[in-house]
Amino acid sequence: MTDTIKTQAKTLTATIDSREVLMTEGMTILRAATDAGIYIPSLCHLDCLPDYGGCRLCMVKVENMRGFPTACTTPIAQGMQISTRTDELQQLRREILELLLSEHPYTCLVCRDKKECTEFMHSTRKVGTITGCNFCPNNGTCELQHLVDYLELSEIRFPIVYRNIPPVKDNPFYELDYNLCILCGRCVRICNEERYSEVLAFINRGNAALVGTAFDETQKEAGCEFCGACIDVCPTGSLSEKMGKWVGQPDSSKDTHCSFCGIGCRMTVNTKGKRIVNVGPEPESRHNPHQLCMRGKFIPGDMLHHPDRVTRPHINRQGKWLEVSWDQALDVIAENLKKCSGDQFGLIGSAHDSIENSFVLQKFTRQTMRSANVDLSPATPYPELIRDIHDYYASSGHVTINDILTADSIHVLGAMTQWSHAIIENRIRKAYKAGKQVLVAASIPTRTVEFSTDYQRYGKGCEHIHLHRLTSELAKEKGGERILMIVGDEIINSDRARDNINNLLHLATRSNNRVRLLFLLAEGNRYGATLAGMNPVLLPGFAAARKKGLDTAKMLGRPKAISAIHLIGDLPVGPAIKKLKFFVQHNMFFTPASKFADVFLPLATTWESGGHLVNLEGSLLPLSAMVPGEDQLMTPAGAVNGIAMHMGRKVLFAGSASNPDRQLIPLVEQTLTRGRKRQTGATESPEPRSRSKNGRLTGKTLQKHHFHYLGNSLPDLVPDLAKVLEE
Amino acid sequence: MSDRSQLIETGKPFKFDAERDAEFERLVKRYPTRESMILPALWLTQEQEGWVSAEAIAYIADRIGTYAAKVFEAATFYTMYHLKPMGQYHICVCRTLSCWLREKQNIIDFLAEEIGVRPGEISDDGRFSLEEVECLGHCGTAPVVQVNGEFHEEMNVEKMKTLLAGLE
Amino acid sequence: MEVKILSAKFDIENSHKLEVAKEHGAYATLEKLFAMEPADVIEEVKKSGLRGRGGAGFPAGVKWSFLPKDTGKPVYLAVNSDESEPATFKDRYILVRDPHMLIEGIIICCYAIGCHDTYIYIRGEYTSQVRILQQAIDEAYEAGYLGDTVAGRDFKLEVTVHRGAGAYVCGEETALLESIEGKKGQPRSKPPFPAVVGLYDCPTIINNVQSIASLPFIIDQGAEAYTAYGTEKSAGTHLFGISGHVEKPGMYELPLGLPVLDVLDKVAGGVWKGRKLKGVIPGGSSTPVLTAEEAKTATLDYESMAEHGTMFGSGGIVVLDDTVDIVALVKNLIDFYHHESCGQCTPCREGLGWMLKITKKILAGGGSSEDIDLLLELCDNIEMKTVCVLSAACTMPVRSYLNKFRHEFEAYVEKGASLQAAGIQG
């Protein structure tokens, strides 16, 4: 809302609390005060939302203005003299807060023993209803608590009224307790006017008003996308995450980037000890949280702290798992791998893994094992795909997610952004609401269609026909509007991916950048992992490998193609896996594939170890270690380094697995910034491969691509997610 | 105040009849945005069915091209939309200032005794429903009663008796 | 005392029909109107001193001149026929008995402000009234007074009736606009004012039915003919609605400035049942009450009412006889505003709830003297601290009852019953 283009906005001078401040015309008093570092309390205002003026806490006194205008809605004017903190105003605010709290369980807020209680009593939350702060999931981050302190409210003259609304606990991921709601309308506004999920509404009016859904349905029935934005903006404990509810108040918080999909959203993770408490808002302030989606917001804790997480190395003894020490496990692996060096060996990594791990894994394969068989799972339809995209970005200038908002028209091709890339979906919806042309084409209609000016449905597997028609039409246009094409799964992961992408790249080049392309990569680090060399034909920095290896499909395509596989994460079980002489799985959980593994290693994920990733825009983003993880977990890089040592080969890196090579990050940066022009697709054109027997995109593939982490199925791990995804 | 957060499903699909359909199309041209049709469409629905069902809300949202929560919000904000079927005769008695001063309570008490319904209730046989409403703008001829939308002014128990007797 | 300017055709049979209305002069001013420049029309209305008849009393001509020029956006007129203020029922007479006067007024206003789309927002409870109004509009379209060429001139005007559905707050001008836009009726923060950013974000004028209906007379007879009635600052006539404890309640057109008690006695037949006067609510339920003593010196105009610490309001006069239980009346009033609060602002949503609870407690005999003070304090905390004036419409009168009839509240606190029931002489 604040980044609307201001053309030649005038500068004004006004006085706030006797301080002269320079302002831009059109700013509200609240904005101006905040910019000048002056705090004005507010419960309903959020920078990212249209103003509401309902809570009335931001009332200020303006010379020569009648009454008490609200700072959030009153535009600043030249020469205004504003007072924000007079005794009269503070008293007024106390009275308003008193009224707000008269329907909110507040006992603890104004209790005489508050201080001692906070210091010496543990939070006890296992009660059905919330009766005071100590029982509230929002304790510590509650904006009401903060305001009670700020306004030094010590007494509430009204008796407690408990609304006695049963808390709703049967939603996936979050709980609702409208007994705590203060009707600030933030959730309603963010749901409708920022996320366009259009689920929440005010029901009834006046004193009887409540937040709810149409038809009084459950959130899921009402079409909730579980983005969690409503929880992030709620100033009270009315809306709270189930995850971490019993963990207690966070003692630390770290910023990182989400690695589930290719967008790489910035996120704040609040932790307590080894546990993630919640994800999203910064604990000090819930203002303008980095907006996330269901996966980023709710999955990390459920996944990392899953009770089935395997935390010790295991050896398979005639079908029984035997817990062993790392040394024992590494000995067994080293002994077996010595027999399978060279082309006999293959390593399959994950596009969710960090650049650092990817680099070491490929180095292990190429240097220690002298094999070129290294790839990611699932593999791209043809190995050079990421390099082709990279070359395009390098020559055309990077395309960013926010370009969706500046393009004149947007084509969404074969994508299911609502679930696969929710933040991109959000930008598409915003562009549509701003009156931009949004043209959607896909084989399956998704909710994006509601936010499109045109929808074309093509038959399953006929995306290339549509693409061909579209590109030839657009190629005829001379000049005109700036087009952004958002290229989704059905194009990228098609059997005809190479043709499709060449087709698009050709159009983009010929249009002189009038047509720009944004490729939706499914996993957090598909770009970065490939750039780090996790590819059978490309070395780190996208250099062509002299020796070409087998890609994942070929490694698994024919039994006995290779005899040993080291796998990070999980894979669907195929005949090749069953026929392997030796199989190491390094994963978070035992999966069906583990049945055929000889050794199982417990994995430290990037959430626990950190690193870097390159998102789908081609930006290098840091990942922080959020929680320490259990003692026996190890990163993929650490594990293969151990294997190399146990084999008596050269170490892959000395020192920390998080910085295995001083040259690595500079190499990635150089590649991303400079790029090199390359010829695409002219020299070699291997046979198109089928990804699977019936190889087309279905709802199932969507799930496979977007709801897995390191190959592990997230719906299998998180029942709430399965609930959301079920038809 | 009755709980208006519940909508009732009829189990049958809803659509405008030909007359309402034509009226909807006539009116929609009068507004620059389709959302403006939310109140008129709810009225058309209530005229047609006597009340507004869950299916009707969904139909209206669809017809207008907006989302259901937005229609629902309006349907619960404005008190004249009935979210459940009312009696065959829906009786509204004004409860505010001038009607109160001129003894509207006598009429309420009489109705409670005579037809056995209190404000907010529907009689067991479904013939009558009674609602106490805010000022109906007939203060000069208070107390005032509305039966199925028709006004009856300067009411008293005697006249109420005659009025009830005149209903089928 | 009565005059017949706005109400000239009210007693004529079938005056709502175009044929009859035309016989009695409807649409006769249009000839004169289209010969004038729009700016001259605005000037004439300013000169007439016509003040908004909805309750706030803002000069109509001045309001029109707030419209920004040449925005490239359409200008809208919204006619406020929500008439929901308790004790107010005057606009209904215009809608039913002379709708063509309203339509003629709309044409005059739209010509003056350059508007081609008008919405008449009529309260949902007015069922038969909306039918009559719509018939009149249909007739006006057929006769060419509305549509692409108004009265054969190159002037386009569409008039659409938009029905409310039971929400007092929609009489507030910005809530009314929200309601036309299909939203719940939550008032908007001002600024921006509707004249600049109004309906569909376009410049918009909102005027009350009676204000608009006064225009044909002003244009036909001239501003001076209008100012011949009333007082210097309160020009013209008004449709007064008299209700409550009088012998002859009803709607009477009177010039402004008449003494309150004269009107009660000579026009409305005096307090009913031979009882004594306890108080007078001068202009709708939201105006502070006048005691019988205060009423002696008050006249029915904006200045006198302000001098007496109350407001002219909508001209809805309510007479209270000496049997009225003021505490019960206050509960009845708070109940109304509490029911009609939209729920947006904390002070109104929560505060009115508490005022109701406390008043009920006092009525039930469980109140204390502190409760009476808490009520007064709540009035201060709520009033003028919300987006719109709905809450003030409750607190202003309630404060007046608390101050002027505090002994009645104290009787409940002390005796657990009303002054009357406790047998104490007031």
XYZ file of C-alpha atoms in Angstrom, chain C residues 130-373:
244
model
C -41.093 2.294 -2.274
C -43.780 0.976 -4.615
C -45.413 4.391 -4.921
C -42.065 6.106 -5.428
C -41.043 3.595 -8.096
C -44.368 4.065 -9.914
C -43.830 7.811 -9.916
C -40.304 7.378 -11.267
C -41.597 5.038 -13.973
C -44.223 7.614 -14.924
C -41.593 10.354 -15.002
C -39.443 8.224 -17.328
C -42.408 7.601 -19.578
C -43.289 11.278 -19.680
C -39.713 12.164 -20.535
C -38.864 13.914 -17.286
C -36.156 11.350 -16.689
C -33.947 9.467 -19.114
C -31.736 10.562 -21.985
C -33.408 13.917 -22.635
C -34.958 15.404 -19.528
C -37.987 17.480 -20.505
C -36.760 17.448 -24.093
C -33.456 19.091 -23.158
C -29.991 17.777 -23.850
C -29.695 16.581 -20.297
C -29.469 12.946 -19.286
C -30.607 11.784 -15.889
C -31.068 8.295 -14.477
C -32.774 7.801 -11.138
C -32.457 4.469 -9.373
C -34.123 3.444 -6.150
C -31.819 1.486 -3.840
C -33.511 -0.211 -0.920
C -31.839 -0.489 2.433
C -32.575 -3.499 4.575
C -32.768 -2.472 8.188
C -29.809 -0.435 9.381
C -30.181 2.993 11.012
C -26.480 3.662 10.462
C -27.059 3.789 6.702
C -28.659 7.181 7.224
C -25.093 8.341 7.905
C -23.993 9.609 4.524
C -20.853 7.519 4.047
C -22.464 4.345 5.381
C -25.245 5.018 2.880
C -22.663 5.104 0.088
C -21.106 1.855 1.303
C -24.549 0.292 1.276
C -25.199 1.373 -2.321
C -21.848 -0.160 -3.197
C -23.147 -3.465 -1.833
C -21.206 -3.495 1.396
C -22.216 -3.609 4.993
C -23.059 -0.132 6.229
C -19.888 0.881 7.987
C -19.217 4.620 7.823
C -16.007 5.850 6.236
C -13.390 7.986 7.889
C -13.476 11.614 6.791
C -11.546 13.200 5.153
C -11.842 12.552 2.279
C -15.352 13.952 2.228
C -17.941 12.456 -0.128
C -18.038 15.639 -2.204
C -14.478 14.721 -3.236
C -14.342 10.932 -2.851
C -17.834 9.527 -2.564
C -19.851 6.886 -4.311
C -17.592 4.594 -6.374
C -14.772 6.970 -5.398
C -16.387 9.771 -7.409
C -17.550 13.216 -6.246
C -20.926 12.762 -4.576
C -23.596 14.936 -3.018
C -25.862 13.419 -0.410
C -29.041 15.336 0.435
C -32.104 14.542 2.462
C -35.471 14.035 0.717
C -37.013 17.136 2.223
C -34.007 19.280 1.246
C -34.315 18.146 -2.358
C -38.103 18.484 -2.333
C -37.757 22.107 -1.206
C -35.940 23.004 -4.418
C -38.916 23.337 -6.810
C -40.446 26.046 -4.603
C -37.127 27.903 -4.274
C -36.507 27.879 -8.013
C -40.127 28.631 -8.913
C -40.780 31.413 -6.423
C -37.226 32.559 -5.809
C -35.029 32.513 -2.736
C -36.762 35.518 -1.246
C -40.153 33.845 -1.248
C -38.522 31.031 0.753
C -36.724 33.259 3.242
C -40.002 35.072 3.843
C -40.760 32.111 6.042
C -38.793 31.292 9.151
C -36.104 33.263 10.888
C -32.935 34.896 9.670
C -30.708 31.881 10.209
C -33.439 29.280 9.895
C -35.160 30.075 6.676
C -38.223 28.426 5.221
C -40.662 25.855 6.426
C -40.231 22.414 7.819
C -42.299 19.269 7.951
C -42.550 18.731 11.693
C -43.505 15.328 12.963
C -45.185 15.516 16.338
C -45.574 12.305 18.270
C -45.763 10.928 21.769
C -48.157 12.160 24.402
C -50.221 14.737 22.500
C -53.856 14.760 21.519
C -53.274 15.236 17.810
C -49.987 13.679 16.773
C -49.024 13.900 13.115
C -47.113 15.739 10.432
C -47.481 19.516 10.205
C -45.755 21.951 7.904
C -44.753 25.036 9.863
C -42.430 27.939 9.298
C -39.329 27.783 11.448
C -39.139 29.898 14.570
C -42.501 29.175 16.278
C -42.589 28.759 20.062
C -42.531 25.103 21.059
C -45.425 25.279 23.494
C -47.638 27.206 21.058
C -47.150 24.467 18.532
C -47.922 21.760 21.078
C -51.059 23.455 22.275
C -52.451 25.066 19.158
C -51.342 22.618 16.477
C -51.065 19.269 18.243
C -53.958 19.726 20.667
C -51.897 19.801 23.856
C -50.650 17.026 26.149
C -52.993 14.082 26.004
C -55.399 12.928 28.659
C -55.197 16.353 30.298
C -51.835 15.473 31.776
C -48.932 17.752 32.553
C -45.865 18.171 30.372
C -42.632 16.585 31.599
C -40.360 17.247 28.668
C -39.990 17.687 24.927
C -37.573 15.969 22.593
C -37.204 18.634 19.928
C -35.808 16.984 16.825
C -35.623 13.212 16.868
C -34.459 10.825 19.562
C -30.832 11.900 19.321
C -31.450 15.485 20.368
C -31.070 16.327 24.079
C -34.371 16.649 25.910
C -35.909 19.958 26.999
C -37.637 20.048 30.373
C -41.125 21.545 30.546
C -39.506 24.659 31.969
C -36.943 24.944 29.180
C -39.625 24.341 26.557
C -41.366 27.542 27.640
C -38.698 29.729 26.092
C -37.628 27.568 23.155
C -38.631 28.221 19.553
C -38.467 25.744 16.703
C -35.374 26.914 14.864
C -31.656 26.117 14.753
C -30.530 29.104 16.884
C -32.976 28.757 19.735
C -32.348 25.045 20.027
C -28.601 25.621 20.169
C -29.142 28.260 22.861
C -31.104 25.724 24.851
C -28.254 23.225 24.649
C -29.977 20.947 22.197
C -30.435 20.675 18.444
C -33.099 21.343 15.855
C -32.367 17.912 14.401
C -34.920 16.395 12.063
C -37.968 18.205 13.373
C -39.332 15.087 15.018
C -40.884 16.435 18.194
C -41.724 13.965 20.955
C -43.874 15.041 23.842
C -43.434 13.366 27.217
C -46.212 13.579 29.799
C -45.581 13.501 33.520
C -46.100 9.735 33.813
C -43.064 8.883 31.724
C -40.436 6.797 33.487
C -37.268 8.496 32.266
C -35.029 5.560 33.220
C -37.136 3.185 31.163
C -37.132 5.696 28.316
C -33.337 5.903 28.449
C -33.151 2.113 28.325
C -35.444 2.129 25.295
C -33.166 4.655 23.577
C -29.875 2.935 24.383
C -31.390 -0.334 23.230
C -32.056 1.270 19.871
C -28.563 2.712 19.334
C -26.899 -0.426 20.655
C -28.890 -2.498 18.200
C -27.965 -0.153 15.366
C -24.221 0.217 16.096
C -22.281 -1.112 13.131
C -19.488 -2.568 15.244
C -16.549 -0.822 13.680
C -15.354 1.467 16.488
C -14.477 0.176 19.922
C -16.116 2.971 21.972
C -19.487 2.596 20.256
C -19.498 -1.189 19.957
C -18.396 -1.887 23.503
C -19.428 1.357 25.181
C -23.088 1.280 24.169
C -23.188 -2.333 25.320
C -22.021 -1.288 28.749
C -24.404 1.657 28.895
C -27.241 -0.735 28.194
C -26.067 -3.234 30.810
C -25.694 -0.547 33.448
C -29.083 1.012 32.679
C -30.735 -2.399 32.872
C -29.021 -2.954 36.197
C -30.375 0.354 37.524
C -33.852 -0.464 36.193
C -33.744 -3.804 37.950
C -33.031 -2.003 41.202
C -29.446 -3.222 41.459
C -27.722 0.019 40.563
C -25.660 2.337 42.656
C -24.946 6.024 42.586
C -21.530 5.198 41.073
C -23.327 3.505 38.214
C -25.056 6.780 37.351
C -21.668 8.506 37.306
